[in-house]
mmCIF file of C-alpha atoms in Angstrom:
data_model
loop_
_atom_site.group_PDB
_atom_site.id
_atom_site.type_symbol
_atom_site.label_atom_id
_atom_site.label_comp_id
_atom_site.label_asym_id
_atom_site.label_seq_id
_atom_site.Cartn_x
_atom_site.Cartn_y
_atom_site.Cartn_z
ATOM 1 C CA UNK A 8 140.377 14.496 -58.097
ATOM 2 C CA UNK A 9 139.600 13.349 -54.397
ATOM 3 C CA UNK A 10 137.684 15.437 -52.265
ATOM 4 C CA UNK A 11 139.648 17.210 -49.309
ATOM 5 C CA UNK A 12 138.375 15.909 -46.664
ATOM 6 C CA UNK A 13 137.108 12.437 -44.951
ATOM 7 C CA UNK A 14 135.594 12.634 -41.541
ATOM 8 C CA UNK A 15 135.051 9.102 -40.151
ATOM 9 C CA UNK A 16 132.369 8.864 -37.521
ATOM 10 C CA UNK A 17 132.105 5.552 -35.418
ATOM 11 C CA UNK A 18 128.603 4.632 -34.436
ATOM 12 C CA UNK A 19 127.823 2.607 -31.341
ATOM 13 C CA UNK A 20 124.978 3.445 -28.948
ATOM 14 C CA UNK A 21 124.999 7.208 -28.781
ATOM 15 C CA UNK A 22 121.461 7.623 -29.172
ATOM 16 C CA UNK A 23 121.385 10.962 -26.990
ATOM 17 C CA UNK A 24 124.595 12.636 -28.738
ATOM 18 C CA UNK A 25 124.496 11.311 -32.536
ATOM 19 C CA UNK A 26 122.610 13.953 -34.100
ATOM 20 C CA UNK A 27 124.606 16.780 -32.246
ATOM 21 C CA UNK A 28 128.308 15.352 -33.513
ATOM 22 C CA UNK A 29 126.673 15.040 -36.995
ATOM 23 C CA UNK A 30 125.503 18.412 -36.751
ATOM 24 C CA UNK A 31 128.455 20.183 -35.502
ATOM 25 C CA UNK A 32 130.257 18.684 -38.520
ATOM 26 C CA UNK A 33 127.777 19.530 -41.133
ATOM 27 C CA UNK A 34 127.754 22.968 -39.537
ATOM 28 C CA UNK A 35 131.526 23.820 -40.232
ATOM 29 C CA UNK A 36 131.955 26.314 -43.187
ATOM 30 C CA UNK A 37 133.258 23.542 -45.819
ATOM 31 C CA UNK A 38 132.205 22.043 -48.858
ATOM 32 C CA UNK A 39 134.422 19.525 -49.979
ATOM 33 C CA UNK A 40 134.095 16.602 -47.587
ATOM 34 C CA UNK A 41 132.446 13.735 -46.582
ATOM 35 C CA UNK A 42 131.034 11.821 -43.682
ATOM 36 C CA UNK A 43 131.556 8.679 -43.183
ATOM 37 C CA UNK A 44 129.061 7.200 -40.770
ATOM 38 C CA UNK A 45 130.005 3.366 -39.297
ATOM 39 C CA UNK A 46 127.357 1.757 -37.573
ATOM 40 C CA UNK A 47 128.997 -0.789 -35.594
ATOM 41 C CA UNK A 48 126.039 -3.056 -35.454
ATOM 42 C CA UNK A 49 124.431 -0.734 -32.896
ATOM 43 C CA UNK A 50 121.340 -2.519 -30.746
ATOM 44 C CA UNK A 51 119.690 0.933 -30.341
ATOM 45 C CA UNK A 52 117.754 3.526 -33.084
ATOM 46 C CA UNK A 53 121.769 4.184 -34.345
ATOM 47 C CA UNK A 54 121.330 1.897 -37.285
ATOM 48 C CA UNK A 55 117.943 3.817 -38.508
ATOM 49 C CA UNK A 56 119.117 7.638 -37.469
ATOM 50 C CA UNK A 57 122.386 6.761 -39.722
ATOM 51 C CA UNK A 58 120.021 5.957 -42.790
ATOM 52 C CA UNK A 59 117.755 9.422 -42.173
ATOM 53 C CA UNK A 60 120.746 11.030 -42.214
ATOM 54 C CA UNK A 61 122.155 9.571 -45.697
ATOM 55 C CA UNK A 62 118.604 11.189 -46.891
ATOM 56 C CA UNK A 63 119.155 14.297 -45.542
ATOM 57 C CA UNK A 64 122.554 15.212 -46.710
ATOM 58 C CA UNK A 65 124.438 14.077 -49.522
ATOM 59 C CA UNK A 66 127.951 14.444 -47.934
ATOM 60 C CA UNK A 67 126.745 10.912 -45.416
ATOM 61 C CA UNK A 68 127.238 8.255 -46.178
ATOM 62 C CA UNK A 69 126.799 4.939 -43.933
ATOM 63 C CA UNK A 70 128.289 1.303 -43.458
ATOM 64 C CA UNK A 71 126.546 -1.154 -41.457
ATOM 65 C CA UNK A 72 128.657 -3.852 -40.035
ATOM 66 C CA UNK A 73 128.547 -6.261 -36.877
ATOM 67 C CA UNK A 74 129.894 -4.955 -33.981
ATOM 68 C CA UNK A 75 133.921 -5.480 -34.132
ATOM 69 C CA UNK A 76 134.994 -2.299 -31.304
ATOM 70 C CA UNK A 77 135.949 1.329 -32.219
ATOM 71 C CA UNK A 78 138.902 0.343 -34.456
ATOM 72 C CA UNK A 79 137.200 -1.903 -36.561
ATOM 73 C CA UNK A 80 135.183 1.386 -37.079
ATOM 74 C CA UNK A 81 137.127 3.303 -37.791
ATOM 75 C CA UNK A 82 139.371 0.965 -39.960
ATOM 76 C CA UNK A 83 136.148 0.171 -42.261
ATOM 77 C CA UNK A 84 135.872 3.882 -42.450
ATOM 78 C CA UNK A 85 139.602 3.974 -43.728
ATOM 79 C CA UNK A 86 138.984 1.449 -46.193
ATOM 80 C CA UNK A 87 136.512 3.465 -48.236
ATOM 81 C CA UNK A 88 137.647 7.097 -47.342
ATOM 82 C CA UNK A 89 138.545 8.779 -50.664
ATOM 83 C CA UNK A 90 139.220 12.731 -49.053
ATOM 84 C CA UNK A 91 142.900 13.560 -49.326
ATOM 85 C CA UNK A 92 142.826 13.827 -45.624
ATOM 86 C CA UNK A 93 141.342 11.783 -42.970
ATOM 87 C CA UNK A 94 140.227 13.194 -39.432
ATOM 88 C CA UNK A 95 137.900 10.948 -36.349
ATOM 89 C CA UNK A 96 135.066 12.174 -34.307
ATOM 90 C CA UNK A 97 133.561 10.004 -31.419
ATOM 91 C CA UNK A 98 129.909 10.277 -32.016
ATOM 92 C CA UNK A 99 129.953 11.061 -28.058
ATOM 93 C CA UNK A 100 132.272 13.897 -28.591
ATOM 94 C CA UNK A 101 131.591 16.908 -31.143
ATOM 95 C CA UNK A 102 133.249 19.553 -33.008
ATOM 96 C CA UNK A 103 133.511 23.579 -32.193
ATOM 97 C CA UNK A 104 132.379 26.273 -34.580
ATOM 98 C CA UNK A 105 134.849 27.074 -37.054
ATOM 99 C CA UNK A 106 136.756 24.366 -36.555
ATOM 100 C CA UNK A 107 137.596 22.702 -40.589
ATOM 101 C CA UNK A 108 137.742 25.633 -42.554
ATOM 102 C CA UNK A 109 140.941 27.271 -40.797
ATOM 103 C CA UNK A 110 142.429 23.929 -40.452
ATOM 104 C CA UNK A 111 142.129 22.809 -43.881
ATOM 105 C CA UNK A 112 143.775 26.357 -44.922
ATOM 106 C CA UNK A 113 146.843 25.563 -42.729
ATOM 107 C CA UNK A 114 146.984 21.902 -44.595
ATOM 108 C CA UNK A 115 146.539 24.181 -48.245
ATOM 109 C CA UNK A 116 149.087 26.681 -47.223
ATOM 110 C CA UNK A 117 151.437 23.805 -46.075
ATOM 111 C CA UNK A 118 150.973 20.775 -48.294
ATOM 112 C CA UNK A 119 154.061 18.917 -46.637
ATOM 113 C CA UNK A 120 152.536 18.655 -43.642
ATOM 114 C CA UNK A 121 151.378 14.729 -42.929
ATOM 115 C CA UNK A 122 149.474 15.459 -39.489
ATOM 116 C CA UNK A 123 147.884 18.635 -38.190
ATOM 117 C CA UNK A 124 147.028 18.612 -34.328
ATOM 118 C CA UNK A 125 144.641 20.850 -33.000
ATOM 119 C CA UNK A 126 143.250 22.414 -29.749
ATOM 120 C CA UNK A 127 140.885 19.719 -27.787
ATOM 121 C CA UNK A 128 138.900 20.325 -24.166
ATOM 122 C CA UNK A 129 139.271 16.850 -22.417
ATOM 123 C CA UNK A 130 136.819 15.680 -20.428
ATOM 124 C CA UNK A 131 134.522 18.226 -21.212
ATOM 125 C CA UNK A 132 131.734 18.492 -18.964
ATOM 126 C CA UNK A 133 133.080 17.166 -16.055
ATOM 127 C CA UNK A 134 135.261 18.369 -12.836
ATOM 128 C CA UNK A 135 138.387 16.841 -14.792
ATOM 129 C CA UNK A 136 137.821 19.158 -17.876
ATOM 130 C CA UNK A 137 140.877 21.093 -19.086
ATOM 131 C CA UNK A 138 141.888 22.446 -22.667
ATOM 132 C CA UNK A 139 144.719 21.197 -24.421
ATOM 133 C CA UNK A 140 145.998 24.159 -26.716
ATOM 134 C CA UNK A 141 149.034 24.245 -28.643
ATOM 135 C CA UNK A 142 151.360 26.886 -30.291
ATOM 136 C CA UNK A 143 151.919 26.636 -33.937
ATOM 137 C CA UNK A 144 154.784 24.558 -34.099
ATOM 138 C CA UNK A 145 156.144 22.392 -36.971
ATOM 139 C CA UNK A 146 158.265 19.778 -36.587
ATOM 140 C CA UNK A 147 159.992 17.632 -38.898
ATOM 141 C CA UNK A 148 162.317 15.067 -36.735
ATOM 142 C CA UNK A 149 159.221 12.899 -35.282
ATOM 143 C CA UNK A 150 161.261 12.069 -32.307
ATOM 144 C CA UNK A 151 161.132 15.681 -31.292
ATOM 145 C CA UNK A 152 157.424 15.709 -31.234
ATOM 146 C CA UNK A 153 157.017 12.728 -29.398
ATOM 147 C CA UNK A 154 159.963 13.724 -26.833
ATOM 148 C CA UNK A 155 159.883 17.506 -26.565
ATOM 149 C CA UNK A 156 156.425 18.330 -27.620
ATOM 150 C CA UNK A 157 154.884 15.729 -25.470
ATOM 151 C CA UNK A 158 152.834 14.132 -27.983
ATOM 152 C CA UNK A 159 152.609 10.840 -25.784
ATOM 153 C CA UNK A 160 150.705 12.838 -23.430
ATOM 154 C CA UNK A 161 147.738 13.299 -26.323
ATOM 155 C CA UNK A 162 147.919 10.958 -28.697
ATOM 156 C CA UNK A 163 144.245 11.095 -29.255
ATOM 157 C CA UNK A 164 143.375 10.174 -33.119
ATOM 158 C CA UNK A 165 140.384 12.831 -33.308
ATOM 159 C CA UNK A 166 142.085 15.691 -32.485
ATOM 160 C CA UNK A 167 144.089 15.538 -35.898
ATOM 161 C CA UNK A 168 144.082 15.641 -39.337
ATOM 162 C CA UNK A 169 146.225 13.190 -41.278
ATOM 163 C CA UNK A 170 147.486 12.420 -44.856
ATOM 164 C CA UNK A 171 145.161 9.272 -46.075
ATOM 165 C CA UNK A 172 148.542 8.145 -47.468
ATOM 166 C CA UNK A 173 149.535 7.111 -43.860
ATOM 167 C CA UNK A 174 147.185 4.608 -43.659
ATOM 168 C CA UNK A 175 148.312 2.653 -46.660
ATOM 169 C CA UNK A 176 149.492 0.275 -44.521
ATOM 170 C CA UNK A 177 148.384 0.832 -41.040
ATOM 171 C CA UNK A 178 145.097 0.226 -39.578
ATOM 172 C CA UNK A 179 143.575 0.492 -36.044
ATOM 173 C CA UNK A 180 144.790 -2.648 -34.044
ATOM 174 C CA UNK A 181 141.262 -4.818 -33.234
ATOM 175 C CA UNK A 182 140.560 -5.906 -29.761
ATOM 176 C CA UNK A 183 142.913 -3.617 -28.335
ATOM 177 C CA UNK A 184 141.508 -0.983 -25.869
ATOM 178 C CA UNK A 185 143.898 2.620 -25.784
ATOM 179 C CA UNK A 186 144.408 2.189 -29.436
ATOM 180 C CA UNK A 187 145.777 5.876 -30.115
ATOM 181 C CA UNK A 188 148.320 5.280 -28.120
ATOM 182 C CA UNK A 189 149.024 2.378 -30.046
ATOM 183 C CA UNK A 190 148.534 3.617 -33.570
ATOM 184 C CA UNK A 191 150.012 7.455 -33.170
ATOM 185 C CA UNK A 192 153.767 6.098 -33.386
ATOM 186 C CA UNK A 193 153.367 3.493 -36.220
ATOM 187 C CA UNK A 194 151.781 6.662 -38.366
ATOM 188 C CA UNK A 195 154.827 8.968 -36.715
ATOM 189 C CA UNK A 196 157.099 6.295 -38.545
ATOM 190 C CA UNK A 197 155.676 7.198 -41.986
ATOM 191 C CA UNK A 198 155.391 10.731 -41.365
ATOM 192 C CA UNK A 199 157.884 13.482 -42.051
ATOM 193 C CA UNK A 200 156.303 16.567 -41.021
ATOM 194 C CA UNK A 201 153.527 17.397 -38.185
ATOM 195 C CA UNK A 202 152.193 20.428 -37.152
ATOM 196 C CA UNK A 203 150.298 21.845 -34.564
ATOM 197 C CA UNK A 204 148.296 25.129 -34.272
ATOM 198 C CA UNK A 205 146.330 26.824 -32.100
ATOM 199 C CA UNK A 206 143.057 26.974 -34.340
ATOM 200 C CA UNK A 207 139.903 25.062 -34.092
ATOM 201 C CA UNK A 208 138.502 22.980 -31.035
ATOM 202 C CA UNK A 209 137.491 19.640 -30.360
ATOM 203 C CA UNK A 210 135.422 18.309 -27.289
ATOM 204 C CA UNK A 211 136.128 15.460 -25.919
ATOM 205 C CA UNK A 212 133.486 14.453 -23.763
ATOM 206 C CA UNK A 213 133.503 12.930 -20.333
ATOM 207 C CA UNK A 214 132.009 9.428 -20.417
ATOM 208 C CA UNK A 215 131.581 7.694 -17.361
ATOM 209 C CA UNK A 216 131.201 4.465 -19.311
ATOM 210 C CA UNK A 217 134.486 5.506 -21.264
ATOM 211 C CA UNK A 218 137.821 3.495 -21.093
ATOM 212 C CA UNK A 219 139.614 6.173 -19.654
ATOM 213 C CA UNK A 220 137.013 5.885 -16.868
ATOM 214 C CA UNK A 221 136.750 1.838 -16.543
ATOM 215 C CA UNK A 222 140.329 1.133 -17.789
ATOM 216 C CA UNK A 223 141.512 -2.045 -15.663
ATOM 217 C CA UNK A 224 144.786 -3.595 -14.919
ATOM 218 C CA UNK A 225 144.877 -5.447 -18.436
ATOM 219 C CA UNK A 226 143.539 -2.243 -20.309
ATOM 220 C CA UNK A 227 146.214 -0.576 -18.697
ATOM 221 C CA UNK A 228 148.987 -3.144 -19.777
ATOM 222 C CA UNK A 229 147.381 -2.533 -23.580
ATOM 223 C CA UNK A 230 148.699 1.098 -23.068
ATOM 224 C CA UNK A 231 152.002 0.377 -21.265
ATOM 225 C CA UNK A 232 153.250 -1.984 -23.861
ATOM 226 C CA UNK A 233 153.508 0.396 -27.434
ATOM 227 C CA UNK A 234 155.230 2.789 -24.597
ATOM 228 C CA UNK A 235 157.957 0.191 -23.395
ATOM 229 C CA UNK A 236 159.130 -0.735 -27.001
ATOM 230 C CA UNK A 237 159.716 2.683 -27.329
ATOM 231 C CA UNK A 238 161.781 3.358 -24.542
ATOM 232 C CA UNK A 239 163.228 -0.035 -25.191
ATOM 233 C CA UNK A 240 164.554 1.072 -28.677
ATOM 234 C CA UNK A 241 165.748 4.638 -28.183
ATOM 235 C CA UNK A 242 168.937 5.436 -27.367
ATOM 236 C CA UNK A 243 167.644 8.738 -25.765
ATOM 237 C CA UNK A 244 168.249 9.980 -22.265
ATOM 238 C CA UNK A 245 168.197 13.806 -22.460
ATOM 239 C CA UNK A 246 165.874 15.674 -20.187
ATOM 240 C CA UNK A 247 162.341 15.697 -22.387
ATOM 241 C CA UNK A 248 163.104 11.220 -22.496
ATOM 242 C CA UNK A 249 163.398 11.093 -18.398
ATOM 243 C CA UNK A 250 159.949 13.069 -18.512
ATOM 244 C CA UNK A 251 158.324 10.703 -20.931
ATOM 245 C CA UNK A 252 159.905 7.711 -18.587
ATOM 246 C CA UNK A 253 158.765 8.962 -15.253
ATOM 247 C CA UNK A 254 155.387 9.356 -17.414
ATOM 248 C CA UNK A 255 155.524 5.516 -18.563
ATOM 249 C CA UNK A 256 157.012 4.311 -14.980
ATOM 250 C CA UNK A 257 153.322 5.595 -13.784
ATOM 251 C CA UNK A 258 151.725 3.535 -16.148
ATOM 252 C CA UNK A 259 153.997 0.791 -14.944
ATOM 253 C CA UNK A 260 153.343 1.100 -11.199
ATOM 254 C CA UNK A 261 149.201 1.546 -12.225
ATOM 255 C CA UNK A 262 149.582 -2.378 -13.920
ATOM 256 C CA UNK A 263 151.552 -3.870 -11.336
ATOM 257 C CA UNK A 264 149.197 -2.417 -8.455
ATOM 258 C CA UNK A 265 146.027 -4.143 -10.336
ATOM 259 C CA UNK A 266 147.950 -6.829 -12.062
ATOM 260 C CA UNK A 267 150.509 -8.102 -9.958
ATOM 261 C CA UNK A 268 152.223 -8.976 -13.035
ATOM 262 C CA UNK A 269 156.280 -8.690 -13.300
ATOM 263 C CA UNK A 270 157.188 -5.090 -14.508
ATOM 264 C CA UNK A 271 158.019 -4.926 -18.390
ATOM 265 C CA UNK A 272 159.630 -1.386 -18.180
ATOM 266 C CA UNK A 273 163.473 -1.304 -18.403
ATOM 267 C CA UNK A 274 165.294 0.268 -15.837
ATOM 268 C CA UNK A 275 166.546 3.650 -16.638
ATOM 269 C CA UNK A 276 168.756 6.045 -14.663
ATOM 270 C CA UNK A 277 166.724 9.400 -14.043
ATOM 271 C CA UNK A 278 168.490 12.537 -12.903
ATOM 272 C CA UNK A 279 166.481 14.223 -10.132
ATOM 273 C CA UNK A 280 167.507 17.313 -10.910
ATOM 274 C CA UNK A 281 165.200 17.212 -14.481
ATOM 275 C CA UNK A 282 162.334 17.112 -12.182
ATOM 276 C CA UNK A 283 160.457 18.715 -9.331
ATOM 277 C CA UNK A 284 157.868 18.002 -6.688
ATOM 278 C CA UNK A 285 156.951 14.548 -6.782
ATOM 279 C CA UNK A 286 158.538 13.801 -9.822
ATOM 280 C CA UNK A 287 161.908 14.201 -8.519
ATOM 281 C CA UNK A 288 161.370 12.055 -5.201
ATOM 282 C CA UNK A 289 159.811 9.452 -7.418
ATOM 283 C CA UNK A 290 163.148 9.735 -9.728
ATOM 284 C CA UNK A 291 165.503 9.760 -6.497
ATOM 285 C CA UNK A 292 163.456 6.193 -5.476
ATOM 286 C CA UNK A 293 163.609 4.814 -8.894
ATOM 287 C CA UNK A 294 167.632 5.033 -8.771
ATOM 288 C CA UNK A 295 167.801 3.788 -5.375
ATOM 289 C CA UNK A 296 165.467 1.111 -5.444
ATOM 290 C CA UNK A 297 164.849 -0.261 -8.886
ATOM 291 C CA UNK A 298 161.502 -0.763 -11.032
ATOM 292 C CA UNK A 299 160.522 -3.931 -9.355
ATOM 293 C CA UNK A 300 161.159 -2.950 -5.740
ATOM 294 C CA UNK A 301 159.906 0.573 -6.771
ATOM 295 C CA UNK A 302 156.725 -1.035 -8.100
ATOM 296 C CA UNK A 303 156.016 -3.151 -4.717
ATOM 297 C CA UNK A 304 156.319 -0.211 -2.340
ATOM 298 C CA UNK A 305 154.327 2.131 -4.002
ATOM 299 C CA UNK A 306 151.157 -0.942 -4.215
ATOM 300 C CA UNK A 307 152.237 -1.284 -0.072
ATOM 301 C CA UNK A 308 151.608 2.590 0.716
ATOM 302 C CA UNK A 309 148.538 2.466 -1.671
ATOM 303 C CA UNK A 310 147.325 -0.509 0.506
ATOM 304 C CA UNK A 311 147.865 1.041 3.783
ATOM 305 C CA UNK A 312 147.007 4.731 2.756
ATOM 306 C CA UNK A 313 143.138 2.876 1.540
ATOM 307 C CA UNK A 314 143.177 1.018 4.757
ATOM 308 C CA UNK A 315 144.179 3.933 6.752
#
């Protein structure tokens, strides 16, 4: 029988945080698991540290490979994972105490769950830190999870446990940033049941050099494209969809402002009654001006504001 959980940890230039990350995983009150460290060609002492951890704990094994990026590292871990379930931990983050054991209990008591999402402390350690928590919910309709559950706001791979079979034909996209936002929709196409829980806690630590802090227009364009594809392919027009559309509209305006590329987001009419505050104003302007003119107006306003 395969073991219960495979924990995949990509490793690259994380000398200062690697031990903390691994210790938080090994400190979990579970036995039936493996830790797969993927040294993605790290040029520092991380390869040696990984080898030392292998000698210290039999749950750990290591893969050394040429640098290929986060997606390549995760994919290498997926390729060799033996668990019924897979989860990911970024090596500059860590897991809260007593996290995996209650999550595995949920999966054991509900064997039909394909994806289990649990709380995450986002940008922990910065002035932007906030706790993203969840109610005990189960979704059998993946559209309901995406739109009503606003999964598009938290596509993170690391605060979820996945049935390994979901990855049979799916891997994280190589050479692409915001890989989680590109991959979760593909996994949802394969999933039948997604649950969220208030149990456990993932610490997503602030990183000033991370993609969310340094993303340029081209990076945001990679984030935009999968959302545009979803909007173009759905017939939904309800209030949940309209909130999602306005979320994607913000990304589109940022991409236009940073790159000058013509908008690719298709126009959808938004009822201002479904929104409030700034979103209501944005919906009214969208309906009056259209996508192109709204993006242009937004760019001009920001330019004037910065030069004021």
